Amino acid sequence: MLKGRTLGMGELEAVENRASKLAPFATGAIAAQEAHGDVVLLTADLGKYTDTYPFRDRFPDRFYNVGMAEQALVMVAAGLARTGLSAYCTTYGAFATRRAHDFLAIACAHGGASVKMFAGNPGLTTGYGGTHQAIEDLALMRAVPDMTVIDPCDATEMQQIAEQAREMEGTVYCRLLRGNVPVVFDPATHRFELGKAKRIGSGTDIGFISTGFMTERCLDASAGLAELGIKASVLHCATIKPFDTEAVAAFAASVDKVVTAENHVLVGGLASLVLDALYANGVMKPLLKIGIPDRFIECGSIPYLQTRYGLTAARVREQVAQWLGAGAQAAE
Amino acid sequence: MPSPNETPSFSHLRDKALQLRRNMLIQAAGKGQGYLGQGFGLAEFFAALYFHELNFDPKYPQAPDRDRFYMSTGHYSIALWAVFAEIGLIPKDTLTTYGADESPLEMSTIEGHVPGVEMTGGSLGHGLGIAAGAALGLRIQNNPARVFVEISDGELQEGSTWEAATAASAFRLDNLVCFNDCNGIQADGALVVPMEPVADKWRAFGWDVQEVDGNALEELIGAMHWARARRGKPKVIVMRTRPGRGIARLEAREQAHFIRVEGNEWDTLGRELELENA
């Protein structure tokens, strides 16, 4: 955790000595437009705060701000898509999924419109409290038929997804990691593949199944657990829908105990998906769910909130160690 | 399709409006009910749009240079099916299956089921924004096609309509024409939240406005020609229509939002339609 300063709204907790990259979404969106020429980027009065300005400066005639109007943002994107363009949108996840839900569902997903929503402030990446924290967005979006849902881990994935999004079929909801974003995966070797989970490590005492930036936390926690003699591995599930059910079941079968970790409420998110996948495949393993409890979260600094709700690497390690020490079969 | 500013044959358009009403009556009789009131009220509009104004070839419903028509009021599908049967997009003999199980002619417009349906309507307040996005997309791609959208007066109660109106005006979408059907009814009866003055509201949002009797073909055609000539702003034609127009007995009904009649009444209505429009 960074000491001595409060992180800005939506800024990720950086790990000391870990590389980071500025505005990976904009970099990827620019690359997509340079290569294909059919991208239009829209925002709803949050252009500055969703990394769109580098794109606007490079392609001023492909950038539109509809003002503080998330319904218009999504409807206009739906119309643009109907003329053959790829409409990238940005706003905060809370506004995209709560306020404009009907429009994402009916104007976009229902007709298979090529609308790609990049939604900032996912989970506890802002200290602004319940109004701005999109803590249930994955559940809301994955319940929409024909919607693709992605929760990237780091700058490498964020940039690659932005680059690839126009090729993804239909409507996509992707959580947006913006500002100075940690680099966890080496861009030279890591390739984001839609719908594919990625295993990291070979430990079999604990199998972390994680999504979003929680994968970074689980990887760091694994290093800490190794010092205690506990060997862990991580299955990173950046795509929430379509979910890589087979890989999850096979991974769980290969480890003694499973820990799910998500920057999302424990209702309808990754833990629910994993439980569905394991039950469907007859894999029964002790399971610990790490995530945000079923309530609106207060205002506070990001390090404080992430620590309090168990999302930091240190707290992940602590929760797992405690769980193993107590020998419990389930814990909150 | 007609060339710009071509003088229409009003007797031809009147015949088309009558034929659309016949087609709607066939559907409603088959189903036993339907949004006949609104459909009848819009018969002249649909005749003017599809048989005079719209650059749309039913043989190529996906042609890139076609004018787009977005019908936001999905529950008026009965009127769109009446048009589609008349221009050959769907076989006429399917009209009797309106609203039946497994029929493509659903009681709401669903995108992707019938060619020529450009959007799923029915969840109200979607059409204007989608049309604005399409108008923007066509302009970006230097496509001269125009975008037409029909919305109801009830939809003016949806906040999203005004978000879309704001965006269209801000982006100066002068390739966009909105037809605002003001028939004064909604699901719970007469407009439960009054929206007047409608024309002033549009003007305040930066739109060019014309107000017409939506059942007068000459006024509709005049407004469509006006919309072609205007530049610089999105345009709206506020159409005052009468639900059930075309059959006096339907027009007089208080419950015109969703028409149900006794089973033996359909033939009578058909005879009255022919008599009153003879």
XYZ file of N, CA, C and O in Angstrom, chain A residues 160-315:
624
model
N -5.117 -4.199 -24.214
C -5.414 -5.221 -25.221
C -6.924 -5.342 -25.462
O -7.364 -5.512 -26.602
N -7.701 -5.254 -24.388
C -9.156 -5.359 -24.539
C -9.693 -4.162 -25.332
O -10.543 -4.318 -26.217
N -9.170 -2.973 -25.026
C -9.615 -1.788 -25.772
C -9.285 -1.942 -27.260
O -10.055 -1.530 -28.125
N -8.154 -2.542 -27.523
C -7.742 -2.746 -28.915
C -8.634 -3.783 -29.604
O -9.007 -3.631 -30.765
N -8.987 -4.832 -28.859
C -9.746 -5.944 -29.455
C -11.265 -5.734 -29.450
O -11.990 -6.434 -30.163
N -11.758 -4.810 -28.634
C -13.203 -4.747 -28.350
C -14.048 -4.662 -29.617
O -15.102 -5.292 -29.720
N -13.611 -3.889 -30.610
C -14.418 -3.698 -31.821
C -14.652 -5.002 -32.558
O -15.618 -5.129 -33.299
N -13.731 -5.969 -32.353
C -13.900 -7.265 -33.021
C -14.811 -8.203 -32.234
O -15.216 -9.247 -32.746
N -15.079 -7.862 -30.985
C -15.954 -8.731 -30.181
C -17.384 -8.552 -30.648
O -17.836 -7.446 -30.907
N -18.095 -9.664 -30.741
C -19.452 -9.627 -31.266
C -20.396 -8.906 -30.299
O -20.324 -9.102 -29.090
N -21.257 -8.072 -30.832
C -22.340 -7.488 -30.041
C -21.886 -6.506 -28.977
O -20.883 -5.810 -29.127
N -22.638 -6.496 -27.898
C -22.452 -5.489 -26.856
C -21.524 -6.006 -25.758
O -21.643 -7.149 -25.332
N -20.609 -5.151 -25.350
C -19.605 -5.538 -24.360
C -19.650 -4.564 -23.188
O -19.713 -3.344 -23.388
N -19.633 -5.119 -21.990
C -19.439 -4.300 -20.788
C -18.078 -4.665 -20.223
O -17.816 -5.827 -19.910
N -17.201 -3.670 -20.133
C -15.859 -3.935 -19.604
C -15.562 -2.919 -18.523
O -15.754 -1.717 -18.704
N -15.091 -3.406 -17.402
C -14.665 -2.486 -16.348
C -13.427 -1.729 -16.808
O -12.570 -2.296 -17.488
N -13.370 -0.471 -16.449
C -12.301 0.402 -16.935
C -11.286 0.657 -15.818
O -11.636 1.151 -14.749
N -10.035 0.286 -16.103
C -8.930 0.643 -15.208
C -8.243 1.835 -15.846
O -7.799 1.767 -16.980
N -8.198 2.931 -15.134
C -7.754 4.178 -15.757
C -6.684 4.856 -14.901
O -6.404 4.436 -13.793
N -6.134 5.928 -15.485
C -5.070 6.634 -14.795
C -3.781 5.835 -14.893
O -3.480 5.240 -15.920
N -3.040 5.818 -13.787
C -1.783 5.087 -13.756
C -2.060 3.670 -13.250
O -2.274 3.451 -12.076
N -2.078 2.717 -14.161
C -2.553 1.368 -13.845
C -1.372 0.403 -13.736
O -0.487 0.409 -14.596
N -1.322 -0.407 -12.685
C -0.212 -1.349 -12.531
C -0.102 -2.316 -13.715
O -1.119 -2.681 -14.314
N 1.141 -2.691 -14.027
C 1.381 -3.707 -15.048
C 1.706 -5.010 -14.322
O 2.739 -5.120 -13.672
N 0.820 -5.963 -14.381
C 1.013 -7.257 -13.728
C 1.501 -8.277 -14.749
O 2.418 -9.048 -14.496
N 0.885 -8.260 -15.906
C 1.250 -9.198 -16.978
C 2.206 -8.529 -17.961
O 1.987 -7.371 -18.353
N 3.202 -9.281 -18.384
C 4.187 -8.764 -19.339
C 3.514 -8.622 -20.712
O 3.071 -9.614 -21.291
N 3.466 -7.401 -21.225
C 2.787 -7.212 -22.513
C 3.454 -7.984 -23.660
O 2.813 -8.230 -24.690
N 4.707 -8.365 -23.471
C 5.404 -9.101 -24.532
C 4.893 -10.541 -24.638
O 4.930 -11.149 -25.707
N 4.410 -11.088 -23.525
C 4.019 -12.499 -23.542
C 2.536 -12.722 -23.265
O 1.956 -13.731 -23.670
N 1.880 -11.794 -22.559
C 0.477 -11.999 -22.184
C -0.460 -11.589 -23.315
O -0.330 -10.521 -23.893
N -1.400 -12.438 -23.648
C -2.427 -12.097 -24.627
C -3.792 -12.338 -24.021
O -4.129 -13.468 -23.658
N -4.588 -11.288 -23.918
C -5.956 -11.468 -23.448
C -6.742 -12.232 -24.509
O -6.738 -11.885 -25.684
N -7.403 -13.297 -24.072
C -8.260 -14.052 -24.984
C -9.663 -14.068 -24.402
O -9.877 -14.580 -23.289
N -10.616 -13.547 -25.156
C -11.999 -13.473 -24.676
C -12.506 -14.874 -24.311
O -12.382 -15.814 -25.096
N -13.042 -14.988 -23.105
C -13.652 -16.255 -22.699
C -12.689 -17.301 -22.184
O -13.094 -18.411 -21.849
N -11.395 -16.957 -22.108
C -10.400 -17.942 -21.664
C -9.832 -17.545 -20.305
O -9.348 -16.423 -20.129
N -9.855 -18.480 -19.366
C -9.210 -18.257 -18.081
C -7.735 -18.617 -18.207
O -7.349 -19.399 -19.072
N -6.912 -18.030 -17.319
C -5.462 -18.239 -17.434
C -4.908 -18.712 -16.098
O -5.089 -18.041 -15.080
N -4.261 -19.854 -16.115
C -3.670 -20.373 -14.886
C -2.259 -19.844 -14.705
O -1.471 -19.817 -15.639
N -1.975 -19.429 -13.456
C -0.639 -18.941 -13.136
C -0.157 -19.709 -11.913
O -0.788 -19.687 -10.859
N 0.955 -20.430 -12.056
C 1.519 -21.192 -10.938
C 1.011 -22.624 -10.905
O 0.051 -22.975 -11.599
N 1.682 -23.442 -10.076
C 1.337 -24.861 -10.058
C 1.006 -25.381 -8.668
O 0.761 -26.564 -8.477
N 0.986 -24.478 -7.669
C 0.666 -24.910 -6.307
C -0.714 -25.542 -6.226
O -1.618 -25.163 -6.971
N -0.872 -26.520 -5.325
C -2.160 -27.222 -5.255
C -2.809 -27.182 -3.872
O -3.882 -27.748 -3.673
N -2.151 -26.518 -2.896
C -2.800 -26.420 -1.583
C -4.015 -25.503 -1.654
O -5.086 -25.804 -1.139
N -3.802 -24.378 -2.301
C -4.864 -23.386 -2.468
C -4.962 -23.009 -3.943
O -3.949 -22.742 -4.587
N -6.159 -22.994 -4.465
C -6.379 -22.501 -5.829
C -7.207 -21.233 -5.788
O -8.389 -21.268 -5.449
N -6.572 -20.105 -6.077
C -7.325 -18.841 -6.164
C -8.030 -18.770 -7.513
O -7.401 -18.968 -8.558
N -9.301 -18.480 -7.508
C -10.004 -18.157 -8.753
C -10.412 -16.699 -8.617
O -11.151 -16.330 -7.702
N -9.879 -15.869 -9.522
C -10.041 -14.428 -9.316
C -10.374 -13.717 -10.610
O -10.186 -14.243 -11.704
N -10.869 -12.496 -10.455
C -11.145 -11.649 -11.620
C -10.712 -10.231 -11.296
O -10.519 -9.878 -10.126
N -10.546 -9.415 -12.365
C -10.192 -8.016 -12.162
C -8.860 -7.866 -11.461
O -7.986 -8.733 -11.546
N -8.738 -6.746 -10.738
C -7.444 -6.504 -10.086
C -7.211 -7.429 -8.895
O -6.124 -7.480 -8.332
N -8.212 -8.205 -8.515
C -8.010 -9.161 -7.427
C -7.012 -10.243 -7.816
O -6.420 -10.892 -6.949
N -6.814 -10.443 -9.107
C -5.796 -11.419 -9.526
C -4.413 -10.975 -9.074
O -3.614 -11.777 -8.587
N -4.158 -9.677 -9.221
C -2.880 -9.138 -8.739
C -2.735 -9.390 -7.237
O -1.697 -9.838 -6.756
N -3.816 -9.152 -6.503
C -3.774 -9.329 -5.042
C -3.549 -10.802 -4.678
O -2.856 -11.121 -3.733
N -4.165 -11.692 -5.454
C -4.021 -13.118 -5.174
C -2.597 -13.606 -5.489
O -2.051 -14.449 -4.770
N -2.032 -13.062 -6.565
C -0.650 -13.426 -6.898
C 0.299 -12.975 -5.786
O 1.177 -13.729 -5.347
N 0.099 -11.756 -5.306
C 0.946 -11.247 -4.224
C 0.699 -12.036 -2.934
O 1.638 -12.341 -2.186
N -0.550 -12.366 -2.687
C -0.873 -13.143 -1.483
C -0.239 -14.534 -1.559
O 0.203 -15.088 -0.538
N -0.198 -15.082 -2.776
C 0.402 -16.415 -2.952
C 1.860 -16.416 -2.515
O 2.328 -17.368 -1.877
N 2.579 -15.335 -2.855
C 3.987 -15.233 -2.456
C 4.092 -15.241 -0.939
O 4.974 -15.905 -0.363
N 3.196 -14.530 -0.283
C 3.190 -14.490 1.174
C 2.847 -15.846 1.777
O 3.430 -16.266 2.779
N 1.896 -16.537 1.160
C 1.491 -17.847 1.680
C 2.612 -18.870 1.517
O 2.765 -19.771 2.362
N 3.398 -18.711 0.447
C 4.520 -19.637 0.225
C 5.494 -19.587 1.391
O 6.075 -20.604 1.779
N 5.639 -18.388 1.984
C 6.529 -18.255 3.155
C 6.008 -19.069 4.336
O 6.767 -19.455 5.218
N 4.725 -19.327 4.349
C 4.130 -20.134 5.424
C 4.081 -21.618 5.040
O 3.471 -22.429 5.740
N 4.664 -21.913 3.864
C 4.676 -23.310 3.409
C 3.408 -23.724 2.688
O 3.159 -24.913 2.469
N 2.570 -22.734 2.333
C 1.329 -23.051 1.620
C 1.519 -22.756 0.137
O 1.847 -21.625 -0.234
N 1.358 -23.790 -0.679
C 1.593 -23.604 -2.113
C 0.264 -23.297 -2.813
O -0.688 -24.066 -2.732
N 0.261 -22.145 -3.507
C -0.985 -21.702 -4.154
C -0.763 -21.485 -5.644
O 0.358 -21.333 -6.109
N -1.842 -21.523 -6.383
C -1.823 -21.083 -7.781
C -3.068 -20.234 -8.019
O -3.987 -20.206 -7.195
N -3.073 -19.537 -9.146
C -4.141 -18.572 -9.421
C -4.739 -18.854 -10.797
O -4.010 -19.090 -11.763
N -6.062 -18.846 -10.871
C -6.737 -18.900 -12.175
C -7.395 -17.544 -12.395
O -8.334 -17.170 -11.686
N -6.866 -16.818 -13.374
C -7.383 -15.475 -13.642
C -8.527 -15.552 -14.655
O -8.340 -16.018 -15.778
N -9.707 -15.090 -14.235
C -10.887 -15.133 -15.113
C -11.282 -13.700 -15.474
O -12.169 -13.117 -14.846
N -10.641 -13.145 -16.484
C -10.967 -11.766 -16.871
C -12.340 -11.706 -17.531
O -13.050 -10.712 -17.420
N -12.718 -12.765 -18.234
C -14.046 -12.764 -18.859
C -15.061 -13.389 -17.912
O -14.971 -14.563 -17.563
N -16.018 -12.579 -17.508
C -17.093 -13.045 -16.628
C -18.184 -13.716 -17.461
O -18.836 -14.653 -17.044
N -18.368 -13.228 -18.680
C -19.352 -13.816 -19.584
C -18.894 -13.614 -21.029
O -18.642 -12.465 -21.387
N -18.712 -14.654 -21.834
C -18.921 -16.064 -21.502
C -17.860 -16.571 -20.524
O -16.670 -16.264 -20.675
N -18.301 -17.340 -19.539
C -17.419 -17.792 -18.464
C -16.759 -19.113 -18.852
O -17.409 -19.984 -19.446
N -15.476 -19.234 -18.515
C -14.703 -20.435 -18.884
C -14.963 -21.545 -17.859
O -14.097 -21.909 -17.060
N -16.169 -22.076 -17.905
C -16.628 -23.064 -16.920
C -15.712 -24.286 -16.859
O -15.381 -24.768 -15.770
N -15.310 -24.772 -18.011
C -14.472 -25.981 -18.056
C -13.142 -25.774 -17.365
O -12.691 -26.613 -16.587
N -12.497 -24.647 -17.680
C -11.186 -24.369 -17.073
C -11.317 -24.220 -15.561
O -10.455 -24.686 -14.809
N -12.400 -23.592 -15.123
C -12.618 -23.397 -13.688
C -12.811 -24.743 -12.996
O -12.210 -25.017 -11.941
N -13.599 -25.607 -13.580
C -13.850 -26.914 -12.967
C -12.558 -27.746 -12.930
O -12.236 -28.377 -11.913
N -11.816 -27.717 -14.019
C -10.568 -28.489 -14.073
C -9.551 -27.953 -13.066
O -8.858 -28.724 -12.380
N -9.502 -26.622 -12.959
C -8.568 -26.002 -12.020
C -8.934 -26.384 -10.586
O -8.071 -26.794 -9.796
N -10.199 -26.273 -10.255
C -10.648 -26.589 -8.898
C -10.383 -28.056 -8.568
O -10.015 -28.396 -7.433
N -10.568 -28.911 -9.572
C -10.323 -30.340 -9.343
C -8.855 -30.611 -9.048
O -8.514 -31.602 -8.393
N -7.977 -29.719 -9.508
C -6.532 -29.952 -9.366
C -5.959 -29.400 -8.065
O -4.771 -29.543 -7.805
N -6.778 -28.740 -7.251
C -6.281 -28.160 -5.998
C -7.075 -28.700 -4.802
O -8.150 -29.278 -4.983
N -6.511 -28.501 -3.582
C -7.195 -29.013 -2.384
C -8.367 -28.128 -1.983
O -9.431 -28.600 -1.605
N -8.108 -26.833 -2.021
C -9.137 -25.893 -1.553
C -9.209 -24.709 -2.512
O -8.204 -24.335 -3.124
N -10.403 -24.139 -2.621
C -10.622 -23.047 -3.576
C -10.923 -21.743 -2.828
O -11.667 -21.746 -1.842
N -10.344 -20.657 -3.311
C -10.657 -19.324 -2.802
C -11.077 -18.446 -3.986
O -10.321 -18.313 -4.949
N -12.270 -17.904 -3.945
C -12.650 -16.948 -4.997
C -12.382 -15.538 -4.496
O -12.540 -15.258 -3.302
N -11.964 -14.667 -5.405
C -11.643 -13.290 -5.016
C -12.123 -12.326 -6.081
O -11.766 -12.446 -7.245
N -12.953 -11.378 -5.672
C -13.529 -10.420 -6.626
C -13.707 -9.056 -5.978
O -14.017 -8.954 -4.794
N -13.571 -8.035 -6.795
C -13.782 -6.645 -6.378
C -15.243 -6.303 -6.677
O -15.558 -5.461 -7.494
N -16.156 -6.995 -5.990
C -17.582 -6.981 -6.327
C -18.334 -7.569 -5.157
O -17.769 -8.338 -4.386
N -19.607 -7.234 -5.012
C -20.381 -7.850 -3.933
C -20.443 -9.361 -4.135
O -20.381 -9.861 -5.256
N -20.606 -10.074 -3.028
C -20.659 -11.545 -3.094
C -22.050 -12.016 -3.501
O -22.514 -13.061 -3.079
N -22.727 -11.219 -4.283
C -24.063 -11.583 -4.784
C -23.989 -11.539 -6.307
O -23.769 -10.489 -6.890
N -24.130 -12.664 -6.931
C -24.259 -12.679 -8.387
C -22.998 -12.406 -9.170
O -23.055 -12.202 -10.373
N -21.859 -12.418 -8.511
C -20.609 -12.150 -9.211
C -19.804 -13.414 -9.447
O -20.353 -14.476 -9.746
N -18.474 -13.293 -9.283
C -17.588 -14.415 -9.594
C -17.874 -15.650 -8.732
O -17.898 -16.776 -9.237
N -18.062 -15.446 -7.413
C -18.280 -16.593 -6.530
C -19.489 -17.409 -6.992
O -19.453 -18.642 -7.018
N -20.549 -16.711 -7.380
C -21.746 -17.410 -7.851
C -21.452 -18.203 -9.115
O -21.893 -19.349 -9.263
N -20.697 -17.588 -10.025
C -20.338 -18.251 -11.277
C -19.520 -19.507 -11.010
O -19.731 -20.561 -11.609
N -18.548 -19.387 -10.088
C -17.670 -20.518 -9.779
C -18.482 -21.651 -9.161
O -18.322 -22.823 -9.538
N -19.382 -21.286 -8.240
C -20.197 -22.327 -7.605
C -21.059 -23.044 -8.637
O -21.181 -24.273 -8.613
N -21.633 -22.286 -9.568
C -22.408 -22.900 -10.664
C -21.535 -23.876 -11.447
O -21.951 -25.004 -11.753
N -20.319 -23.421 -11.763
C -19.424 -24.221 -12.606
C -19.005 -25.505 -11.890
O -18.969 -26.592 -12.481
N -18.691 -25.382 -10.595
C -18.234 -26.557 -9.849
C -19.373 -27.558 -9.662
O -19.201 -28.758 -9.878
N -20.531 -27.065 -9.304
C -21.663 -27.970 -9.091
C -22.006 -28.704 -10.389
O -22.222 -29.920 -10.397
N -22.024 -27.933 -11.489
C -22.390 -28.529 -12.778
C -21.422 -29.623 -13.181
O -21.778 -30.553 -13.907
N -20.161 -29.511 -12.713
C -19.150 -30.490 -13.112
C -18.835 -31.489 -12.004
O -17.865 -32.242 -12.093
N -19.602 -31.461 -10.943
C -19.418 -32.435 -9.875
C -18.121 -32.284 -9.109
O -17.585 -33.248 -8.571
N -17.592 -31.066 -9.069
C -16.355 -30.823 -8.309
C -16.735 -30.167 -6.980
O -17.279 -29.071 -6.957
N -16.482 -30.851 -5.885
C -16.848 -30.320 -4.576
C -15.578 -30.085 -3.762
O -14.907 -31.029 -3.372
N -15.252 -28.832 -3.546
C -14.052 -28.492 -2.776
C -14.427 -27.464 -1.715
O -15.333 -26.659 -1.925
N -13.704 -27.480 -0.581
C -13.921 -26.405 0.396
C -13.675 -25.055 -0.287
O -12.750 -24.949 -1.104
N -14.502 -24.081 0.056
C -14.425 -22.827 -0.693
C -14.551 -21.608 0.222
O -15.431 -21.556 1.088
N -13.654 -20.669 0.017
C -13.682 -19.390 0.742
C -13.965 -18.285 -0.261
O -13.308 -18.201 -1.297
N -14.957 -17.463 0.073
C -15.317 -16.375 -0.839
C -14.778 -15.049 -0.292
O -15.128 -14.649 0.818
N -13.955 -14.377 -1.108
C -13.480 -13.050 -0.735
C -14.109 -12.037 -1.675
O -14.062 -12.195 -2.899
N -14.722 -11.017 -1.092
C -15.384 -9.992 -1.903
C -16.081 -9.000 -0.995
O -15.915 -9.037 0.228
N -16.864 -8.144 -1.593
C -17.527 -7.069 -0.853
C -18.838 -7.601 -0.267
O -19.601 -8.271 -0.966
N -19.101 -7.320 1.013
C -20.358 -7.808 1.607
C -21.572 -7.147 0.961
O -21.455 -6.139 0.280
N -22.732 -7.726 1.216
C -23.983 -7.307 0.595
C -24.522 -6.025 1.229
O -25.548 -6.034 1.908
N -23.793 -4.957 1.025
C -24.298 -3.655 1.494
C -23.552 -2.520 0.812
O -22.472 -2.741 0.255
N -24.130 -1.339 0.826
C -23.453 -0.181 0.248
C -22.276 0.201 1.141
O -22.383 0.154 2.369
N -21.185 0.567 0.504
C -19.950 0.843 1.229
C -19.789 2.355 1.435
O -20.142 3.151 0.570
N -19.239 2.699 2.570
C -19.122 4.110 2.941
C -18.029 4.832 2.140
O -17.286 4.214 1.396
N -17.924 6.128 2.347
C -16.829 6.903 1.775
C -15.552 6.603 2.554
O -15.600 6.198 3.717
N -14.428 6.829 1.916
C -13.163 6.639 2.611
C -12.034 6.574 1.611
O -12.262 6.520 0.403
N -10.797 6.587 2.121
C -9.663 6.463 1.207
C -9.664 5.044 0.642
O -10.149 4.109 1.284
N -9.121 4.907 -0.559
C -9.142 3.593 -1.193
C -8.358 2.548 -0.386
O -8.854 1.437 -0.168
N -7.131 2.897 0.069
C -6.418 1.889 0.884
C -7.213 1.475 2.121
O -7.270 0.294 2.467
N -7.883 2.446 2.742
C -8.674 2.123 3.930
C -9.802 1.157 3.574
O -10.004 0.135 4.230
N -10.532 1.494 2.508
C -11.687 0.668 2.138
C -11.254 -0.734 1.699
O -11.857 -1.736 2.083
N -10.198 -0.774 0.888
C -9.762 -2.086 0.391
C -9.224 -2.945 1.535
O -9.414 -4.168 1.544
N -8.585 -2.303 2.500
C -8.108 -3.054 3.670
C -9.297 -3.528 4.505
O -9.414 -4.696 4.866
N -10.195 -2.611 4.757
C -11.332 -2.926 5.617
C -12.169 -4.075 5.046
O -12.673 -4.913 5.794
N -12.323 -4.075 3.710
C -13.187 -5.098 3.115
C -12.392 -6.276 2.532
O -12.925 -7.076 1.765
N -11.125 -6.345 2.931
C -10.378 -7.576 2.684
C -9.851 -7.756 1.274
O -9.594 -8.890 0.854
N -9.678 -6.676 0.525
C -9.277 -6.820 -0.867
C -7.781 -6.615 -1.113
O -7.324 -6.822 -2.235
N -7.021 -6.195 -0.120
C -5.582 -6.018 -0.345
C -4.895 -7.385 -0.304
O -5.436 -8.356 0.242
N -3.678 -7.443 -0.868
C -2.926 -8.705 -0.872
C -2.709 -9.193 0.555
O -2.848 -10.391 0.853
N -2.349 -8.264 1.445
C -2.087 -8.652 2.837
C -3.341 -9.247 3.480
O -3.276 -10.246 4.205
N -4.468 -8.629 3.196
C -5.708 -9.111 3.807
C -6.174 -10.428 3.172
O -6.762 -11.273 3.833
